[in-house]
Short mmCIF file of C-alpha atoms in Angstrom, two decimals:
data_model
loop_
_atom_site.label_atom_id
_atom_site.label_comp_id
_atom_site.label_asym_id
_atom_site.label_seq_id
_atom_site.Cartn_x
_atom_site.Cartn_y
_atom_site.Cartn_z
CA UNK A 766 37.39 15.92 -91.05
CA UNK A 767 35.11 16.49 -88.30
CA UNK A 768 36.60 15.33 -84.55
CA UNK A 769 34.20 13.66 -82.72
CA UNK A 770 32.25 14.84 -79.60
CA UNK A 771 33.96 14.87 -76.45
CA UNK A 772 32.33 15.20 -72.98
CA UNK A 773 33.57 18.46 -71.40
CA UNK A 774 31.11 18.49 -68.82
CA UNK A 775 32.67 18.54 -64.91
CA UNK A 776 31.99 14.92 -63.79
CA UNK A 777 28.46 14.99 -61.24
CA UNK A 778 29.17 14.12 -57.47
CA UNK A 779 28.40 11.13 -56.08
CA UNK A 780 25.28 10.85 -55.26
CA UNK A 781 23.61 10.70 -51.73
CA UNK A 782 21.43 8.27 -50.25
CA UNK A 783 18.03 8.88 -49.54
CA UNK A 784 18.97 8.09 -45.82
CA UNK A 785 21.86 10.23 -45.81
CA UNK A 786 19.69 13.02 -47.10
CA UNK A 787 17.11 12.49 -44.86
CA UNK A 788 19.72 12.47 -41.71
CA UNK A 789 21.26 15.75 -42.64
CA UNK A 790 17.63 17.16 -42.88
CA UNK A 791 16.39 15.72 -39.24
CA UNK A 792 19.82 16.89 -38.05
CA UNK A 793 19.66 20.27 -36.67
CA UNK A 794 22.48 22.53 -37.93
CA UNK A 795 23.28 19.87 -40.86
CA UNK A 796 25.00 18.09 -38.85
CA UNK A 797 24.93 14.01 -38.55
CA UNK A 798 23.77 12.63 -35.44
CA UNK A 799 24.37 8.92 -36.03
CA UNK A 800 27.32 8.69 -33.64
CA UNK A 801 24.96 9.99 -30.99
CA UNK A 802 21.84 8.40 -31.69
CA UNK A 803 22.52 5.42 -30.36
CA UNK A 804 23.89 6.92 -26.93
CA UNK A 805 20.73 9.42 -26.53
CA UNK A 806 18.59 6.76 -26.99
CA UNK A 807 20.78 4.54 -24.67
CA UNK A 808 20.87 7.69 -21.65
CA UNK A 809 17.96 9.54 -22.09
CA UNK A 810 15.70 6.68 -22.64
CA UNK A 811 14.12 5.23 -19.32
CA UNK A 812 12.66 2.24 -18.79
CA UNK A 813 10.05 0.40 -21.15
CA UNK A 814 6.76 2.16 -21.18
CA UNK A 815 7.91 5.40 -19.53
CA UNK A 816 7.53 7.34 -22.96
CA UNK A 817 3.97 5.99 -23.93
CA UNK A 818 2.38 5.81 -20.94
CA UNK A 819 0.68 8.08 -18.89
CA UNK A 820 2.29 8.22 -15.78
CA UNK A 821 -0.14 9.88 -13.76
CA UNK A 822 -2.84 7.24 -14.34
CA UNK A 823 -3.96 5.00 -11.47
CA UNK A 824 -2.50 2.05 -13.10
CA UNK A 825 1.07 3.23 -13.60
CA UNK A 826 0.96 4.58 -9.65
CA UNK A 827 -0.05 1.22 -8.74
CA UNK A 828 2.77 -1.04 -10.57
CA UNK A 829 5.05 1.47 -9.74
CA UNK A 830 4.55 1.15 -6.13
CA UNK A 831 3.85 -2.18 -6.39
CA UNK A 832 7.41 -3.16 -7.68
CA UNK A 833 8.99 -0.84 -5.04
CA UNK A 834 7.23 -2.47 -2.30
CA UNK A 835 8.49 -6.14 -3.23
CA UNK A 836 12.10 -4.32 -3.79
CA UNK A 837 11.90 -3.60 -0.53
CA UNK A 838 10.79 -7.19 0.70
CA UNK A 839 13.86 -8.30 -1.11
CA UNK A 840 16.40 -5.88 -0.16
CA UNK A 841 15.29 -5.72 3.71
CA UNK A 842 15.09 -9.72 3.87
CA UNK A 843 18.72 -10.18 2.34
CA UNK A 844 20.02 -8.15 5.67
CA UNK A 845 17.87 -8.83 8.32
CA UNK A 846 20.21 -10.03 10.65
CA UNK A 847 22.91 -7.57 9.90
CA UNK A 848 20.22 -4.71 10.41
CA UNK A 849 19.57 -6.26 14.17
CA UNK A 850 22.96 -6.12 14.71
CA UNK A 851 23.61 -2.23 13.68
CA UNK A 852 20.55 -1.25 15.74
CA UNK A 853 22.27 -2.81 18.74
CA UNK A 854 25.38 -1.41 17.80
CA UNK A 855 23.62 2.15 17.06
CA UNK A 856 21.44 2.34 20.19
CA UNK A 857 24.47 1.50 22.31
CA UNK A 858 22.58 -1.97 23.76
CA UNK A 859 24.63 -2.58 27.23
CA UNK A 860 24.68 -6.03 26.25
CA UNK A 861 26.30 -5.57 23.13
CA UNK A 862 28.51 -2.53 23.45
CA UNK A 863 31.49 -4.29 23.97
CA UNK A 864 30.94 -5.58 20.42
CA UNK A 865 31.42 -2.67 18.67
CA UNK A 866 34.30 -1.26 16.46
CA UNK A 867 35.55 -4.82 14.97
CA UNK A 868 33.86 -6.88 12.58
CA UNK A 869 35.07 -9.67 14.81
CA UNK A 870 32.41 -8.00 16.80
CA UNK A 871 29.89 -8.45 14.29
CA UNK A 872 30.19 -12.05 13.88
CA UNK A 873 30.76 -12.67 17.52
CA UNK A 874 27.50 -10.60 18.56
CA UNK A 875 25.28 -12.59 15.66
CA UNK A 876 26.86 -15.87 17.31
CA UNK A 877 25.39 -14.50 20.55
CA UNK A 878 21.90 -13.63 19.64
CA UNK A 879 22.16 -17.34 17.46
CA UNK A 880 22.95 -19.10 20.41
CA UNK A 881 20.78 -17.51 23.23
CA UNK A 882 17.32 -16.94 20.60
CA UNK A 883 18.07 -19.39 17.30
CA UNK A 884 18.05 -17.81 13.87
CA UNK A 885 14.60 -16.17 15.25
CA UNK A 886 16.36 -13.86 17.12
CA UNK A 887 18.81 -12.74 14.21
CA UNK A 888 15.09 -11.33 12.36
CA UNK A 889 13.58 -10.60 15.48
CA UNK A 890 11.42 -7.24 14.91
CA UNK A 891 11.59 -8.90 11.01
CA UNK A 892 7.62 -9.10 10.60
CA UNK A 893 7.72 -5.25 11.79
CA UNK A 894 10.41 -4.23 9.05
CA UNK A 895 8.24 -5.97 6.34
CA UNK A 896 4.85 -4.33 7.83
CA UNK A 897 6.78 -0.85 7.56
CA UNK A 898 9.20 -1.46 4.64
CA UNK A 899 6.37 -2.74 2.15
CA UNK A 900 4.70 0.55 2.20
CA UNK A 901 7.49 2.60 2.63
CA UNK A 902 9.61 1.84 -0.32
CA UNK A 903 6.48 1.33 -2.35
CA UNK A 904 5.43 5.14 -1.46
CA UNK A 905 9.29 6.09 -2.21
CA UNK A 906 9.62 4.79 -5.87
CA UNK A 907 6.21 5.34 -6.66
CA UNK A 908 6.71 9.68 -5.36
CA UNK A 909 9.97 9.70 -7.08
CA UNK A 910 8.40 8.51 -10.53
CA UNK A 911 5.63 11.31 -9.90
CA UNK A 912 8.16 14.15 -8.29
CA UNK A 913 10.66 13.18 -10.88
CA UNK A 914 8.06 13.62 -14.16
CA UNK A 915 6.89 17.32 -12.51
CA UNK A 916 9.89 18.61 -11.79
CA UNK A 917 12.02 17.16 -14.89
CA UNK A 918 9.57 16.90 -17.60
CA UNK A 919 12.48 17.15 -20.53
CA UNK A 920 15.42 15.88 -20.83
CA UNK A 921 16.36 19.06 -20.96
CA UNK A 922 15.27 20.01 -17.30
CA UNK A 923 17.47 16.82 -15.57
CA UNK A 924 20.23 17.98 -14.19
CA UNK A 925 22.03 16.84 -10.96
CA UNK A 926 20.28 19.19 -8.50
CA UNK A 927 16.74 18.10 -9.54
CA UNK A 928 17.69 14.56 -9.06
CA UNK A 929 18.80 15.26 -5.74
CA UNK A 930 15.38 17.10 -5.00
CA UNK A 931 12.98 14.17 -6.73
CA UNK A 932 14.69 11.50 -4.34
CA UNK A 933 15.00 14.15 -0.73
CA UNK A 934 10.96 14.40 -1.51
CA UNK A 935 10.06 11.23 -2.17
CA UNK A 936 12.01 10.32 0.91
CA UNK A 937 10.22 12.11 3.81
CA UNK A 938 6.78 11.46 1.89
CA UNK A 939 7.53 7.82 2.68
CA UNK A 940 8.40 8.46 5.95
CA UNK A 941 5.44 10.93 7.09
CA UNK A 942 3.17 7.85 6.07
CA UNK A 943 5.39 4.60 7.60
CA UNK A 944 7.45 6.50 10.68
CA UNK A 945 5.57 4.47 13.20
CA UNK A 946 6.00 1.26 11.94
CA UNK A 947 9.56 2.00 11.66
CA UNK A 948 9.74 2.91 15.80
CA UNK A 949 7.78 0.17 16.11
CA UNK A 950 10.45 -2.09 14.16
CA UNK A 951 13.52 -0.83 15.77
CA UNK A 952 12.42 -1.12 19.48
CA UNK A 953 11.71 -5.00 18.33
CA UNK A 954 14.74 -5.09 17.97
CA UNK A 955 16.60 -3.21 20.57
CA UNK A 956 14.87 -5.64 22.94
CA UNK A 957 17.45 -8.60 23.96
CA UNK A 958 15.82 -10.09 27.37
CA UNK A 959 15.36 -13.97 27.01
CA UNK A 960 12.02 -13.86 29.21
CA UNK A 961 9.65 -14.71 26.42
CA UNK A 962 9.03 -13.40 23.34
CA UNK A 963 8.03 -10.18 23.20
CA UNK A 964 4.68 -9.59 20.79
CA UNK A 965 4.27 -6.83 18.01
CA UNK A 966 1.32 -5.92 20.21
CA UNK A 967 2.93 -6.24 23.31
CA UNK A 968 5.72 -3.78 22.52
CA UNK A 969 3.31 -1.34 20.69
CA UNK A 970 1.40 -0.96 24.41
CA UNK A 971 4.40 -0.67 25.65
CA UNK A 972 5.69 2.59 23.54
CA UNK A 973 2.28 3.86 23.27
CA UNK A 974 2.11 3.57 27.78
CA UNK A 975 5.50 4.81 28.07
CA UNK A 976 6.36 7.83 30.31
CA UNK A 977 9.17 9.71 32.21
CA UNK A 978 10.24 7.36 35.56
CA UNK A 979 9.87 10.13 38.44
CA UNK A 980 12.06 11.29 40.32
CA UNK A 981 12.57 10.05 44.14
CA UNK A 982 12.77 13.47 46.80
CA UNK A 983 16.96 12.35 46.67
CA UNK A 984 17.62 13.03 43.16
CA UNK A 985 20.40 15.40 42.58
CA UNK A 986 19.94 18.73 41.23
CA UNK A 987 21.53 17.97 38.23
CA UNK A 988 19.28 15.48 37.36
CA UNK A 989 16.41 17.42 38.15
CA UNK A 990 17.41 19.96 36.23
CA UNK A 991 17.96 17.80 32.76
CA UNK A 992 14.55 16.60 33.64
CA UNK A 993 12.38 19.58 33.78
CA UNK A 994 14.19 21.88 31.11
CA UNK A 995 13.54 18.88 28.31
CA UNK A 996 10.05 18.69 27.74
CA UNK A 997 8.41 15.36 28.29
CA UNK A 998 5.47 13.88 26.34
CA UNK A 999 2.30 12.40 28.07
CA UNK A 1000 1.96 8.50 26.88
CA UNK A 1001 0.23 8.02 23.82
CA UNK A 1002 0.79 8.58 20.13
CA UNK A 1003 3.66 11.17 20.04
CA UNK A 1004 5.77 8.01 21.26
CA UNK A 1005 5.61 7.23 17.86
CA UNK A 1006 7.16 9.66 16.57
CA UNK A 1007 10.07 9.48 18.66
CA UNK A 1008 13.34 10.62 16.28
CA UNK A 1009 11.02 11.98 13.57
CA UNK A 1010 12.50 15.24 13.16
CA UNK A 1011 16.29 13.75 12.73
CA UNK A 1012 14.92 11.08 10.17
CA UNK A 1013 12.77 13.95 8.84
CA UNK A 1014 16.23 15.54 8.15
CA UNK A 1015 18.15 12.63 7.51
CA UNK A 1016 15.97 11.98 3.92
CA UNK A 1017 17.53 14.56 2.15
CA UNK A 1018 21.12 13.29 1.83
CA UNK A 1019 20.54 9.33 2.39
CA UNK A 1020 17.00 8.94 0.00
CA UNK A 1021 18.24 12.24 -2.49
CA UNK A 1022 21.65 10.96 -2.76
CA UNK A 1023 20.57 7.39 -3.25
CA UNK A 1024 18.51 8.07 -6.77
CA UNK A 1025 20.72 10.91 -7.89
CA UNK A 1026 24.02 8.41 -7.58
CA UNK A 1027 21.92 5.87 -9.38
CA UNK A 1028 20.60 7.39 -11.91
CA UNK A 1029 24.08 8.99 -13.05
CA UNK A 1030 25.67 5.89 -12.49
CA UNK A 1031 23.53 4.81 -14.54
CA UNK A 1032 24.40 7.17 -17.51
CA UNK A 1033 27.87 6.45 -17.09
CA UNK A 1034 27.26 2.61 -17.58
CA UNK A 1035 25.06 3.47 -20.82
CA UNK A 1036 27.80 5.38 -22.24
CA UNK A 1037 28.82 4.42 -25.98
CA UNK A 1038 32.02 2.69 -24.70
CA UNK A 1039 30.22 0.37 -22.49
CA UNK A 1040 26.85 0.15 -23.98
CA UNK A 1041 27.75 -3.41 -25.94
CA UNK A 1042 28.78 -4.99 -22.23
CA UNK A 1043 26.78 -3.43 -20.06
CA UNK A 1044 23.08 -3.68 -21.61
CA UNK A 1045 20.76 -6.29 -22.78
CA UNK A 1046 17.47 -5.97 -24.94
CA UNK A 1047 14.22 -5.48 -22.95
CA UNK A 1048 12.87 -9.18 -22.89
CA UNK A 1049 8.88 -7.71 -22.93
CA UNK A 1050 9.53 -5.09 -25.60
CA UNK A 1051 12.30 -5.26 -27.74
CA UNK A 1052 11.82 -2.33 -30.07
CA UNK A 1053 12.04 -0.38 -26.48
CA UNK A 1054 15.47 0.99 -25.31
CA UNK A 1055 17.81 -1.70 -23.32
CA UNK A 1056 17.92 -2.01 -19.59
CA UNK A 1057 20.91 -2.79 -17.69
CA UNK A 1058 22.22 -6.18 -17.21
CA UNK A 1059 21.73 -8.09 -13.85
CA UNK A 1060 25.74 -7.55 -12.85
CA UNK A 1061 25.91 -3.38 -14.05
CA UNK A 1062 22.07 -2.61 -12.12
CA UNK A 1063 23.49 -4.06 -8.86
CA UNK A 1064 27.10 -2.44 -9.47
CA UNK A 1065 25.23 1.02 -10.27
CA UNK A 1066 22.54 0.45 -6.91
CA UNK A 1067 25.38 -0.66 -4.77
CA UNK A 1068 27.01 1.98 -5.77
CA UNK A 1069 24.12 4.45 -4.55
CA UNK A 1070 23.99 2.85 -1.38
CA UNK A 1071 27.71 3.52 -0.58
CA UNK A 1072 27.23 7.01 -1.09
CA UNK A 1073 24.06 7.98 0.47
CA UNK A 1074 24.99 5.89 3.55
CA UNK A 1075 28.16 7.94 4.20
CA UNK A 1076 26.23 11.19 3.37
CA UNK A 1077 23.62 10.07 6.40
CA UNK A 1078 25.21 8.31 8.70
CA UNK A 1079 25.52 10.60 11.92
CA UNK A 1080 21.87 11.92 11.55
CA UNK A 1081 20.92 8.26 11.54
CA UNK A 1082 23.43 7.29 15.02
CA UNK A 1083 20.99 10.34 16.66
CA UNK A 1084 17.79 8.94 15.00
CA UNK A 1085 18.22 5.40 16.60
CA UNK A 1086 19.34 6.79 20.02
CA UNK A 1087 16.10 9.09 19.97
CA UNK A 1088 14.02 6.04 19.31
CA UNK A 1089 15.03 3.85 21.80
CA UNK A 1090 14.86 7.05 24.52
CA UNK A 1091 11.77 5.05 26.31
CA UNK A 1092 14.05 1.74 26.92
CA UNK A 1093 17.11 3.65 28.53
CA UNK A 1094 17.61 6.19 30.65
CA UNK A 1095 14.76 8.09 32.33
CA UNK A 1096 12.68 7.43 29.41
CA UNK A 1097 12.00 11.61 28.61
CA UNK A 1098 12.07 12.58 25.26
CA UNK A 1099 15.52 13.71 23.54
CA UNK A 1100 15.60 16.37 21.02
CA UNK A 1101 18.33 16.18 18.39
CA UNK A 1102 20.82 18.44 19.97
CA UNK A 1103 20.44 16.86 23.27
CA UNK A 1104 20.89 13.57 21.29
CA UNK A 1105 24.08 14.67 19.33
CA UNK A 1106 25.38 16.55 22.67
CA UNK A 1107 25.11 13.20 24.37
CA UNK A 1108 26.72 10.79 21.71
CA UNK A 1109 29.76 13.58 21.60
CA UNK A 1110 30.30 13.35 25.42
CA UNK A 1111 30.51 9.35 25.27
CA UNK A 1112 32.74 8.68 22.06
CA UNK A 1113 33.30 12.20 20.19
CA UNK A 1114 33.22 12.23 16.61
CA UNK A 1115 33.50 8.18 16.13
CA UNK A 1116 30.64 7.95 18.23
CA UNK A 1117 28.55 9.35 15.25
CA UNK A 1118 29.91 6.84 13.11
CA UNK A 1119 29.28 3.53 15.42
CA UNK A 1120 28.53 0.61 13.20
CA UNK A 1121 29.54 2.60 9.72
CA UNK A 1122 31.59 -0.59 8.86
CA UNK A 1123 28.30 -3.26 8.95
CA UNK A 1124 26.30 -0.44 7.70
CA UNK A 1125 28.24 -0.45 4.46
CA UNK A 1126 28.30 -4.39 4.66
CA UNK A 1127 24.08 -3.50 5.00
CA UNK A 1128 23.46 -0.95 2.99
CA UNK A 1129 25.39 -1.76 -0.51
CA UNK A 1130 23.82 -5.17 -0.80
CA UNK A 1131 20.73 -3.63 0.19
CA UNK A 1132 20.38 -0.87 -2.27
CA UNK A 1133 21.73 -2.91 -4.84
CA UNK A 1134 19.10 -5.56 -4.55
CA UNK A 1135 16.49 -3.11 -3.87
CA UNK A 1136 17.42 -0.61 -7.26
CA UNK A 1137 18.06 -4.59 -8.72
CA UNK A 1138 14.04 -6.04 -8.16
CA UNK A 1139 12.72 -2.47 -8.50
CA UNK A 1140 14.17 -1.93 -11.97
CA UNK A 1141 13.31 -5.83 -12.99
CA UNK A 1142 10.19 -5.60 -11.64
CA UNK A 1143 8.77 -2.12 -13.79
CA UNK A 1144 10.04 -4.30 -17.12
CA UNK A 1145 7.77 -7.64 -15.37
CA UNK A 1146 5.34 -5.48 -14.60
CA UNK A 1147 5.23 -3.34 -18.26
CA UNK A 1148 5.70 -0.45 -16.95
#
């Protein structure tokens, strides 16, 4: 009696997807990438925009720069007063340098200037900072966007030291254009005397006039001495530029290690882990990748601003001193080692870190609104 057929075939595998299929054939080495995708997409993208446009065109320069200059604004307005303060503090003000080294001295010295000048004297030299600052940080984010695509044009090319290199560029080409404004701003607000209010013109005659008091027939040798081996600038222009070369200096730690700091805090905060708390969808474009929420962009610029500040602190006690050389002293010209020779002599090593304490209490909030508006702004902006 015949049996009946049986199957003896092996059973066929399961089959695969067409998606699964075509992920192990995108997937270089046959390996899947969908754990990853989501986190290269997360940390490699940038912005909205960055990708498809073409960021050397004359329209991407100019929202570029023109969100870093209102980031600026912002940042520089949210700590005006505490900024007058640390230049006292920095330029060792007579007035004020009892104040230092307590942040009872901090509040007791912005109860001083409220009380003798009104809440006009806590942003006195204010109208100068925004003059300088506009400019300034819109030349800074806009060179870092261009300095960043030329020397990391693949995500293969960023690493750390390259980061560090976009930001210490883009921070002296800011300052090479805005330096005077900045003297300009600072000696605004070194000045404390009650007998009117000084104008921005006023005080820019004043610098530009400005020239080494001589010396009477009694001076002492000593003095004499310190006055004719430091070279001494005729009035005019160069006044300007007093303290350029320390700020010059000063760029590459405090402007590099600002956008390197932020930018790999922000990687870390894009992580897989922390993605789901820590991003939100791009409100212009949706399909792009997400941007950070409000909380994690001011944690990751505050963040920055710790850092660089510490990195750049004593080079900017020496800058300060150098630009208020034409108010004190015999009004000659310091050079940096002079400077640095002279601020070790009165205090030693603290003396290059007068005012560290409010510049923290300055600088975090400040980089963290500035990194904040700059960041909200490209999205507002569609860039």
């Amino acid at each position: 009696m015949p049996q009946p057929l049986r199957n003896n075939a092996a059973p066929l595998p399961p089959q695969r997807s067409e998606m699964d299929i075509t992920r192990r054939q995108e997937t270089p080495g046959g390996k899947s990438e969908t754990p990853r995708s989501s986190f290269s997409s997360a940390v490699a993208a940038k912005p909205a925009g960055s990708h498809t446009q073409n960021k050397k065109s004359l329209d991407y320069v100019l929202r570029t720069g023109l969100a870093g200059g209102m980031a600026g604004c912002a940042a520089k307005t949210v700590v005006g007063p505490l900024d007058r303060v640390k230049i006292l503090f920095q330029a060792s003000n007579p007035q004020f340098a009892k104040y230092t080294g307590s942040w009872f001295g901090v509040v007791t010295a912005m109860r001083d200037i409220n009380r003798e000048s009104g809440v006009r004297g806590l942003f006195r030299g204010h109208s100068a900072t925004l003059l300088r600052i506009f400019p300034y940080a819109g030349i800074k984010f806009l060179a870092y966007e261009q300095i960043r695509a030329v020397l990391i044009p693949t995500k293969q090319h960023e690493t750390p030291l390259r980061r560090l290199l976009s930001g210490a560029i883009a921070g002296m080409t800011s300052v090479f254009f805005t330096y005077p404004l900045e003297v300009i701003r600072v000696r605004l607000a070194f000045e404390t005397k009650n007998e009117g209010r000084i104008s921005l013109r006023g005080i820019c005659e004043q610098i530009y006039h400005e020239q080494p008091s001589r010396l009477s027939s009694t001076g002492s040798s000593s003095t004499l001495a310190a006055a004719t081996t430091v070279p001494t600038p005729r009035s005019g222009l160069i006044n300007f530029y007093r303290g350029f070369s320390s700020t010059f200096a000063g760029m590459l730690p405090y402007a590099g290690m600002s956008f390197l700091t932020h930018d790999t805090a922000g990687d870390w905060l894009r992580l897989p882990a922390l993605a789901p708390y820590t991003t939100t969808p791009n409100p212009k474009n949706p399909s792009a990748p997400p941007i950070l929420r409000y909380w994690a962009e001011l944690l990751a610029g505050g963040f920055a601003g710790l850092v660089s500040q510490t990195a750049s602190y004593p080079l900017e006690v020496i800058r300060r001193r150098m630009q208020v050389g034409g108010a004190v002293g015999d009004g000659h010209r310091l050079g940096m080692a002079e400077t640095a020779g002279r601020v070790w002599r009165e205090r030693g090593w603290r003396g290059f870190f007068v005012g560290l304490g409010i510049g923290y209490f300055k600088v975090v909030p400040m980089a963290a609104v500035s990194f904040y508006v700059y960041e909200r702004g490209k999205v507002m902006l569609g860039v």
